[in-house]
Coordinates of C-alpha atoms in Angstrom, one line a residue:
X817 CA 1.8 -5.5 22.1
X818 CA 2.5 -9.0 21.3
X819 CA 1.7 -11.6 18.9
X820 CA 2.4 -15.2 17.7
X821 CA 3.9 -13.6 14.6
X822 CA 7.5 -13.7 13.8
X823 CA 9.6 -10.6 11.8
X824 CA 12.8 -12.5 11.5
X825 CA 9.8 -14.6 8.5
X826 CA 9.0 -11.2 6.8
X827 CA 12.3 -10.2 6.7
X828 CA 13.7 -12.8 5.2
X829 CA 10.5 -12.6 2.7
X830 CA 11.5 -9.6 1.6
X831 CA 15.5 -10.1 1.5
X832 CA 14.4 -13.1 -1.3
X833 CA 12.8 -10.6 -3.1
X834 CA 14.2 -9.9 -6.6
X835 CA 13.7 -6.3 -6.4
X836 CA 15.6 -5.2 -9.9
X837 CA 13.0 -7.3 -11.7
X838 CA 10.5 -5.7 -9.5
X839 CA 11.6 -2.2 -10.2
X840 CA 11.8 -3.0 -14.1
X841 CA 7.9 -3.7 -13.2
X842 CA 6.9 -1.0 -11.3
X843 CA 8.8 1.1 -14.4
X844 CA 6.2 -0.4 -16.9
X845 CA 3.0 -0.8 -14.7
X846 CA 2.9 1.4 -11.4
X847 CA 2.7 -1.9 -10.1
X848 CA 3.8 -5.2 -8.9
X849 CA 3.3 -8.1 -7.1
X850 CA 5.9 -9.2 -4.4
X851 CA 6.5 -13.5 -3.7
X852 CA 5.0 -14.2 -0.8
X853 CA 5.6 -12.2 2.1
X854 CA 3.5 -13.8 4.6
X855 CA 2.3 -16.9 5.3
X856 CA -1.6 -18.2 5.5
X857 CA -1.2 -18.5 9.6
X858 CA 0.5 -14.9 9.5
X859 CA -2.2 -13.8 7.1
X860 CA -5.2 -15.0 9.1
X861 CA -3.3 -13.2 12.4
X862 CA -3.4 -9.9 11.3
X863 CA -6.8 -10.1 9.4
X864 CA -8.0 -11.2 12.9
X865 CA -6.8 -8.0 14.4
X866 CA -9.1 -6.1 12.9
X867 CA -11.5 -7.1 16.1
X868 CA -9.0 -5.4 18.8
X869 CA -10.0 -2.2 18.8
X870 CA -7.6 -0.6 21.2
X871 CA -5.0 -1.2 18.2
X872 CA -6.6 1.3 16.1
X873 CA -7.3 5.5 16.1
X874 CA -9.7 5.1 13.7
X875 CA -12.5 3.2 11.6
X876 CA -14.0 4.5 8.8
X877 CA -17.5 3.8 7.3
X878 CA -16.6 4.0 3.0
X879 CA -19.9 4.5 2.5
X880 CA -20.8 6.8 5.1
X881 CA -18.1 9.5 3.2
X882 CA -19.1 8.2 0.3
X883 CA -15.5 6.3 -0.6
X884 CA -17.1 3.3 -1.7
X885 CA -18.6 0.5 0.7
X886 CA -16.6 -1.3 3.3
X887 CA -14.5 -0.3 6.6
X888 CA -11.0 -0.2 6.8
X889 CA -9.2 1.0 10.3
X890 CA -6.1 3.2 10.8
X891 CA -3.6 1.4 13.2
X892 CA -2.0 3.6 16.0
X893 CA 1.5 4.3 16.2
X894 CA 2.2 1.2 18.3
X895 CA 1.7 -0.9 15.3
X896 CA 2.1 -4.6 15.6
X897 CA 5.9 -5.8 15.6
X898 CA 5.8 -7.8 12.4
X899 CA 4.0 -4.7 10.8
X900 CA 6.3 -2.4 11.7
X901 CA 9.2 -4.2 10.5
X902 CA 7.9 -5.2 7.6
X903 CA 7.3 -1.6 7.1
X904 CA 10.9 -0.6 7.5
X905 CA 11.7 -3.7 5.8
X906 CA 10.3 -2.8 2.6
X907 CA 11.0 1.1 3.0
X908 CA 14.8 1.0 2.0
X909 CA 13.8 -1.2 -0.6
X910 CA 11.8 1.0 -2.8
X911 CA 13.7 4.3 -1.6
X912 CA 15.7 3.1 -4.5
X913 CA 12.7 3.4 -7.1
X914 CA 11.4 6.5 -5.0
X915 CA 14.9 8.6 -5.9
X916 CA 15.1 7.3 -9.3
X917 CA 11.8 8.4 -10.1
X918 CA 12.3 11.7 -8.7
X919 CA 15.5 12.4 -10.7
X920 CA 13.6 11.0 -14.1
X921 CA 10.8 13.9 -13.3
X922 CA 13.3 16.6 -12.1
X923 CA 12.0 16.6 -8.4
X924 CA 13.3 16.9 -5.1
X925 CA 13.7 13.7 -3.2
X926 CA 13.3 14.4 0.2
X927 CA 13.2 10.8 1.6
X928 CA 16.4 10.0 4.3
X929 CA 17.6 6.6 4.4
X930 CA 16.0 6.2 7.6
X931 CA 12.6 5.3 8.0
X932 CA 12.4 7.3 11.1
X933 CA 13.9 10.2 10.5
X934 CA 11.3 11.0 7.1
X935 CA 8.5 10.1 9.7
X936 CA 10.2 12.6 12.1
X937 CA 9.9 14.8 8.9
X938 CA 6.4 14.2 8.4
X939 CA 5.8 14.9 12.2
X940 CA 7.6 18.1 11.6
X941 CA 5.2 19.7 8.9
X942 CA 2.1 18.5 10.8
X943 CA 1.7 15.2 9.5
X944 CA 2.1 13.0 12.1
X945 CA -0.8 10.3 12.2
X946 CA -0.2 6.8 11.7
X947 CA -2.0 5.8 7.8
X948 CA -1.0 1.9 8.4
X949 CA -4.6 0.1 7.7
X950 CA -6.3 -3.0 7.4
X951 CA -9.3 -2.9 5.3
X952 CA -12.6 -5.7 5.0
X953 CA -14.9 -5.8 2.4
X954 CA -17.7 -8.0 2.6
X955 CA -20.1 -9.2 -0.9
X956 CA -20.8 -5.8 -2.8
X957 CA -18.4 -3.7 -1.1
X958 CA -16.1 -2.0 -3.3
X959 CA -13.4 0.8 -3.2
X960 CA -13.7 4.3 -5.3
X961 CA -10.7 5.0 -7.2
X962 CA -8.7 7.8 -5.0
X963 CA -4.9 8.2 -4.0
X964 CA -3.7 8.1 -0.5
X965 CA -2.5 11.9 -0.2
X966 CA -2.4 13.3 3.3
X967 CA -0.1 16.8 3.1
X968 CA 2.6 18.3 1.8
X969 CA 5.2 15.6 1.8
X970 CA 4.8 11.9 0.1
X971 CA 6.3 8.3 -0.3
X972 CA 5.6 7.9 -3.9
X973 CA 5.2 4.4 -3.4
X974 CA 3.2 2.1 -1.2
X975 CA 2.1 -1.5 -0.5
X976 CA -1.2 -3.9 0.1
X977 CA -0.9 -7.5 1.2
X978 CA -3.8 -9.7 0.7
X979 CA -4.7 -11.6 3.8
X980 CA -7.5 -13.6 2.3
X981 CA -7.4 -16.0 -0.8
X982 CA -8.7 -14.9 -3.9
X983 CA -11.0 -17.3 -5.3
X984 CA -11.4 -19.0 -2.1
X985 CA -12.5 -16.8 0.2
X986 CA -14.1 -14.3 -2.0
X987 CA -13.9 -13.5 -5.3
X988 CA -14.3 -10.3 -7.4
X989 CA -12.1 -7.6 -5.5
X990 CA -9.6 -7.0 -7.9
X991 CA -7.5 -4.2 -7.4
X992 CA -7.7 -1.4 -9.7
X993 CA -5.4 1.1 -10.9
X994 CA -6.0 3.6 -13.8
X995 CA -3.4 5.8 -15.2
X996 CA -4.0 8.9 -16.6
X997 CA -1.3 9.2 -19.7
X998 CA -0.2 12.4 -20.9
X999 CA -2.3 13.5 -24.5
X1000 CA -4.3 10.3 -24.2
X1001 CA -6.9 8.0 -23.3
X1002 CA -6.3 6.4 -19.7
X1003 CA -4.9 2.8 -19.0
X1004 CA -6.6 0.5 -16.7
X1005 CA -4.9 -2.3 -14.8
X1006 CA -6.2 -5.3 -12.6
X1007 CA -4.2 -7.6 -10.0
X1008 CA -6.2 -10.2 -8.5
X1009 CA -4.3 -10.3 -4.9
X1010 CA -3.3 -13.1 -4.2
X1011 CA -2.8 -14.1 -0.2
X1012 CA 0.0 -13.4 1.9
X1013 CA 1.7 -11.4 -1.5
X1014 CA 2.3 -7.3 -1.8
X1015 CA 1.3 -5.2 -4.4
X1016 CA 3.7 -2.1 -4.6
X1017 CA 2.0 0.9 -6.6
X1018 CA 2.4 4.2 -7.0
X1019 CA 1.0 6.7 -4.5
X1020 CA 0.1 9.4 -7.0
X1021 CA 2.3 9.1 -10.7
X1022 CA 4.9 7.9 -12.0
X1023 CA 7.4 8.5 -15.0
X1024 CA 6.6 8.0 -18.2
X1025 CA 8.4 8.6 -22.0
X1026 CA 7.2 11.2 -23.5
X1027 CA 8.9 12.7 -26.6
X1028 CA 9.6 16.1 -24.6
X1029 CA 11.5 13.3 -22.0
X1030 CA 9.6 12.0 -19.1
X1031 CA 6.4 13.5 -17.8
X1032 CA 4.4 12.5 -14.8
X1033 CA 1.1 9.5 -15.5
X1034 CA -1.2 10.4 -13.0
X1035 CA -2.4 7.2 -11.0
X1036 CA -5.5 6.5 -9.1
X1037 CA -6.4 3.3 -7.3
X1038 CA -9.5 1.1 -5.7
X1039 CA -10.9 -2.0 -5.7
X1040 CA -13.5 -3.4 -7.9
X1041 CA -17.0 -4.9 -6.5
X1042 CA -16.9 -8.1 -4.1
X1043 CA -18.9 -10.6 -5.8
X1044 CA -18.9 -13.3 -2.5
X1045 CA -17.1 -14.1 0.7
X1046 CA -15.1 -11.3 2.6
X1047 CA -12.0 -9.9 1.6
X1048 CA -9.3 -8.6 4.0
X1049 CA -6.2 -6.6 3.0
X1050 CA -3.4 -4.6 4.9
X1051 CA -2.2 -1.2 3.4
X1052 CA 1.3 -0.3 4.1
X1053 CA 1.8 3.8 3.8
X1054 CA 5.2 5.1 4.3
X1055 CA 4.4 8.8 5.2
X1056 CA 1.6 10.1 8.2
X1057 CA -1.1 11.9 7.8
X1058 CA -2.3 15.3 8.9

Protein backbone atom coordinates (compact mmCIF):
# COMPACT_ATOMS: atom_id res chain seq x y z
CA UNK A 1 0.00 0.00 0.00
CA UNK A 2 1.36 3.29 -0.75
CA UNK A 3 0.66 6.88 -0.22
CA UNK A 4 2.00 10.43 -0.71
CA UNK A 5 2.34 10.62 3.10
CA UNK A 6 5.57 10.70 4.88
CA UNK A 7 6.28 8.86 8.58
CA UNK A 8 9.77 10.38 8.92
CA UNK A 9 6.80 14.01 9.55
CA UNK A 10 4.86 12.06 12.23
CA UNK A 11 7.66 10.96 13.86
CA UNK A 12 9.29 13.77 14.30
CA UNK A 13 5.65 15.21 15.49
CA UNK A 14 5.58 13.16 18.12
CA UNK A 15 9.47 13.20 19.22
CA UNK A 16 8.55 17.31 19.73
CA UNK A 17 6.04 16.28 21.90
CA UNK A 18 6.37 17.33 25.63
CA UNK A 19 5.14 14.24 26.95
CA UNK A 20 5.85 14.90 30.94
CA UNK A 21 3.55 17.89 30.61
CA UNK A 22 1.24 15.64 28.74
CA UNK A 23 1.26 12.93 31.26
CA UNK A 24 0.83 15.53 34.22
CA UNK A 25 -2.58 16.11 31.96
CA UNK A 26 -3.66 12.96 31.31
CA UNK A 27 -3.10 12.51 35.45
CA UNK A 28 -5.73 15.39 35.96
CA UNK A 29 -8.20 14.89 32.93
CA UNK A 30 -8.08 11.34 31.28
CA UNK A 31 -7.14 13.45 28.58
CA UNK A 32 -5.02 15.58 26.37
CA UNK A 33 -4.40 17.13 23.46
CA UNK A 34 -1.11 16.45 21.49
CA UNK A 35 0.67 19.70 19.03
CA UNK A 36 0.10 18.91 15.84
CA UNK A 37 0.81 15.61 14.61
CA UNK A 38 -0.28 15.95 11.15
CA UNK A 39 -0.42 18.31 8.74
CA UNK A 40 -3.78 19.74 6.77
CA UNK A 41 -2.42 17.80 3.34
CA UNK A 42 -1.73 14.64 5.56
CA UNK A 43 -5.12 15.20 7.28
CA UNK A 44 -7.11 15.51 4.06
CA UNK A 45 -5.08 12.06 2.78
CA UNK A 46 -6.22 9.90 5.25
CA UNK A 47 -9.78 11.31 5.61
CA UNK A 48 -9.86 10.58 1.85
CA UNK A 49 -9.17 6.95 2.43
CA UNK A 50 -12.22 6.36 3.88
CA UNK A 51 -13.54 5.82 0.02
CA UNK A 52 -10.98 2.71 -0.64
CA UNK A 53 -12.70 0.10 0.53
CA UNK A 54 -10.27 -2.70 0.03
CA UNK A 55 -8.36 -0.97 3.05
CA UNK A 56 -10.88 -1.90 5.45
CA UNK A 57 -12.61 -5.31 7.18
CA UNK A 58 -15.35 -3.54 8.17
CA UNK A 59 -17.98 -0.56 8.20
CA UNK A 60 -20.35 -0.05 10.64
CA UNK A 61 -23.78 1.63 10.45
CA UNK A 62 -23.92 3.62 14.35
CA UNK A 63 -27.31 3.81 13.95
CA UNK A 64 -28.11 0.60 12.57
CA UNK A 65 -26.66 -1.01 16.24
CA UNK A 66 -27.93 1.73 17.75
CA UNK A 67 -24.25 3.39 18.76
CA UNK A 68 -25.33 6.67 17.80
CA UNK A 69 -25.44 7.96 14.00
CA UNK A 70 -22.56 7.99 11.72
CA UNK A 71 -20.06 5.24 10.11
CA UNK A 72 -16.78 4.68 11.00
CA UNK A 73 -14.57 1.63 9.29
CA UNK A 74 -12.08 -0.80 10.86
CA UNK A 75 -8.77 -0.75 8.81
CA UNK A 76 -7.20 -4.19 8.02
CA UNK A 77 -3.94 -5.25 9.30
CA UNK A 78 -2.06 -3.82 6.36
CA UNK A 79 -2.74 -0.37 7.68
CA UNK A 80 -1.41 2.65 5.86
CA UNK A 81 2.50 3.24 6.52
CA UNK A 82 2.17 6.58 8.13
CA UNK A 83 -0.68 4.97 10.41
CA UNK A 84 1.20 2.27 11.49
CA UNK A 85 4.09 4.19 12.45
CA UNK A 86 2.44 6.67 14.05
CA UNK A 87 0.90 3.88 15.93
CA UNK A 88 4.12 2.50 17.23
CA UNK A 89 5.28 5.90 17.37
CA UNK A 90 3.06 6.98 20.08
CA UNK A 91 2.79 3.35 21.78
CA UNK A 92 6.16 3.60 23.73
CA UNK A 93 5.22 6.88 24.56
CA UNK A 94 2.33 6.37 26.80
CA UNK A 95 3.57 2.68 27.88
CA UNK A 96 5.06 5.07 30.36
CA UNK A 97 1.66 6.44 31.66
CA UNK A 98 0.10 2.79 30.99
CA UNK A 99 2.64 1.17 33.83
CA UNK A 100 2.40 4.01 36.10
CA UNK A 101 -1.12 3.79 36.20
CA UNK A 102 -1.14 0.25 36.75
CA UNK A 103 1.27 0.35 39.76
CA UNK A 104 -0.99 3.50 41.30
CA UNK A 105 -4.17 0.89 41.15
CA UNK A 106 -2.22 -2.28 42.20
CA UNK A 107 -2.61 -4.05 38.74
CA UNK A 108 -0.66 -6.11 36.47
CA UNK A 109 0.88 -4.47 33.56
CA UNK A 110 1.11 -6.72 30.97
CA UNK A 111 2.16 -4.38 28.12
CA UNK A 112 6.04 -5.42 26.54
CA UNK A 113 8.04 -2.69 25.19
CA UNK A 114 7.28 -3.92 21.87
CA UNK A 115 4.45 -2.95 20.11
CA UNK A 116 4.43 -6.24 18.34
CA UNK A 117 5.00 -8.55 20.63
CA UNK A 118 1.64 -7.21 23.01
CA UNK A 119 -0.21 -7.55 19.61
CA UNK A 120 1.26 -11.09 19.28
CA UNK A 121 -0.29 -11.27 22.85
CA UNK A 122 -3.58 -10.14 21.92
CA UNK A 123 -3.43 -12.68 18.89
CA UNK A 124 -2.63 -15.23 21.50
CA UNK A 125 -5.91 -14.94 23.64
CA UNK A 126 -8.08 -14.59 20.54
CA UNK A 127 -8.01 -11.07 19.98
CA UNK A 128 -6.50 -10.57 16.91
CA UNK A 129 -8.52 -8.09 14.67
CA UNK A 130 -7.18 -4.87 13.68
CA UNK A 131 -9.53 -1.81 15.88
CA UNK A 132 -7.44 1.10 13.83
CA UNK A 133 -10.65 3.27 12.44
CA UNK A 134 -11.48 6.28 10.76
CA UNK A 135 -14.81 7.57 11.56
CA UNK A 136 -17.31 10.44 9.45
CA UNK A 137 -20.02 12.13 10.84
CA UNK A 138 -22.08 14.11 8.80
CA UNK A 139 -24.86 17.22 10.33
CA UNK A 140 -26.83 15.40 13.31
CA UNK A 141 -24.65 12.47 13.58
CA UNK A 142 -23.34 11.95 16.97
CA UNK A 143 -21.48 9.22 19.07
CA UNK A 144 -23.14 7.36 22.25
CA UNK A 145 -20.91 7.45 25.11
CA UNK A 146 -19.22 3.74 25.31
CA UNK A 147 -15.46 2.52 25.85
CA UNK A 148 -13.57 0.62 23.22
CA UNK A 149 -13.26 -2.85 25.13
CA UNK A 150 -12.69 -5.83 22.92
CA UNK A 151 -11.50 -8.92 25.41
CA UNK A 152 -9.55 -9.78 28.11
CA UNK A 153 -6.49 -7.79 27.58
CA UNK A 154 -6.36 -3.72 27.19
CA UNK A 155 -4.16 -0.60 26.38
CA UNK A 156 -5.46 1.66 28.91
CA UNK A 157 -4.85 4.39 26.77
CA UNK A 158 -5.73 5.43 23.20
CA UNK A 159 -5.73 8.30 20.59
CA UNK A 160 -8.09 10.28 18.01
CA UNK A 161 -6.67 12.74 15.49
CA UNK A 162 -9.00 15.21 13.96
CA UNK A 163 -8.69 15.29 10.19
CA UNK A 164 -11.13 18.08 9.61
CA UNK A 165 -11.15 21.67 11.12
CA UNK A 166 -13.34 22.45 13.80
CA UNK A 167 -15.27 25.48 13.07
CA UNK A 168 -14.55 25.30 9.52
CA UNK A 169 -15.52 22.37 8.31
CA UNK A 170 -18.18 21.49 10.79
CA UNK A 171 -18.95 22.58 13.93
CA UNK A 172 -20.59 20.95 17.09
CA UNK A 173 -18.75 17.44 17.45
CA UNK A 174 -17.01 17.88 20.50
CA UNK A 175 -15.65 15.03 22.05
CA UNK A 176 -17.06 13.87 25.20
CA UNK A 177 -15.69 12.17 28.04
CA UNK A 178 -17.53 11.57 31.40
CA UNK A 179 -15.95 10.21 34.39
CA UNK A 180 -17.60 8.28 36.82
CA UNK A 181 -15.80 9.42 40.42
CA UNK A 182 -15.86 7.16 43.23
CA UNK A 183 -18.83 8.31 46.06
CA UNK A 184 -19.88 11.12 43.72
CA UNK A 185 -21.62 12.90 41.06
CA UNK A 186 -19.80 12.27 37.51
CA UNK A 187 -17.45 14.87 35.68
CA UNK A 188 -18.05 15.77 32.22
CA UNK A 189 -15.34 17.01 29.87
CA UNK A 190 -15.28 18.57 26.23
CA UNK A 191 -12.30 18.99 23.62
CA UNK A 192 -13.17 20.65 20.57
CA UNK A 193 -10.59 18.62 18.16
CA UNK A 194 -8.76 20.60 16.58
CA UNK A 195 -7.20 19.29 12.95
CA UNK A 196 -4.24 17.34 12.48
CA UNK A 197 -3.83 17.25 16.72
CA UNK A 198 -4.39 13.87 19.01
CA UNK A 199 -6.40 13.49 21.87
CA UNK A 200 -4.95 10.74 24.20
CA UNK A 201 -7.73 9.38 26.73
CA UNK A 202 -8.32 6.75 28.75
CA UNK A 203 -9.62 3.49 27.42
CA UNK A 204 -11.71 2.52 30.40
CA UNK A 205 -10.43 4.47 34.03
CA UNK A 206 -7.99 5.91 35.39
CA UNK A 207 -6.39 6.74 38.91
CA UNK A 208 -7.77 8.82 41.08
CA UNK A 209 -7.06 10.10 45.07
CA UNK A 210 -9.11 8.85 47.13
CA UNK A 211 -8.58 8.94 50.97
CA UNK A 212 -8.25 4.96 51.07
CA UNK A 213 -5.25 5.78 48.27
CA UNK A 214 -6.09 5.67 44.63
CA UNK A 215 -9.20 3.99 43.24
CA UNK A 216 -10.13 3.47 39.66
CA UNK A 217 -12.72 6.73 37.86
CA UNK A 218 -14.49 4.93 35.49
CA UNK A 219 -14.42 6.73 31.88
CA UNK A 220 -16.76 6.65 29.00
CA UNK A 221 -16.39 8.58 25.82
CA UNK A 222 -18.43 9.90 22.49
CA UNK A 223 -18.99 12.60 20.58
CA UNK A 224 -21.66 15.24 20.96
CA UNK A 225 -24.20 16.15 17.97
CA UNK A 226 -22.86 17.60 14.50
CA UNK A 227 -24.45 20.80 14.16
CA UNK A 228 -23.05 21.47 10.18
CA UNK A 229 -20.45 20.29 7.70
CA UNK A 230 -18.84 16.70 8.03
CA UNK A 231 -16.49 15.74 10.57
CA UNK A 232 -13.70 13.11 10.02
CA UNK A 233 -11.46 11.60 12.71
CA UNK A 234 -8.96 8.63 12.92
CA UNK A 235 -9.00 6.40 16.17
CA UNK A 236 -5.76 4.90 17.08
CA UNK A 237 -6.35 1.56 19.47
CA UNK A 238 -3.32 -0.14 20.71
CA UNK A 239 -4.83 -3.73 21.41
CA UNK A 240 -7.06 -6.01 18.70
CA UNK A 241 -10.14 -7.12 19.02
CA UNK A 242 -11.89 -10.46 19.25
Amino acid sequence: MTTGLRPADVLRSVEETDWTALAEALDAHGCALTPRLLNPDQCREIADLYDRVELFRSTVDMARHRFGSGTYRYFTHDLPPVVAELRAALYPRLLMVARDWAARLGRPAPWPDDLQEWLAMCHEAGQDRSAQILLRYEEGDWNALHRDVFGDLVFPLQVVIGLDEYGVDYTGGEFLLVEQRPRAQSRGTTVALRQGHGLVFTTRDRPVRSKRGWSAGAVRHGVSTVHSGRRRALGLVFHDAS
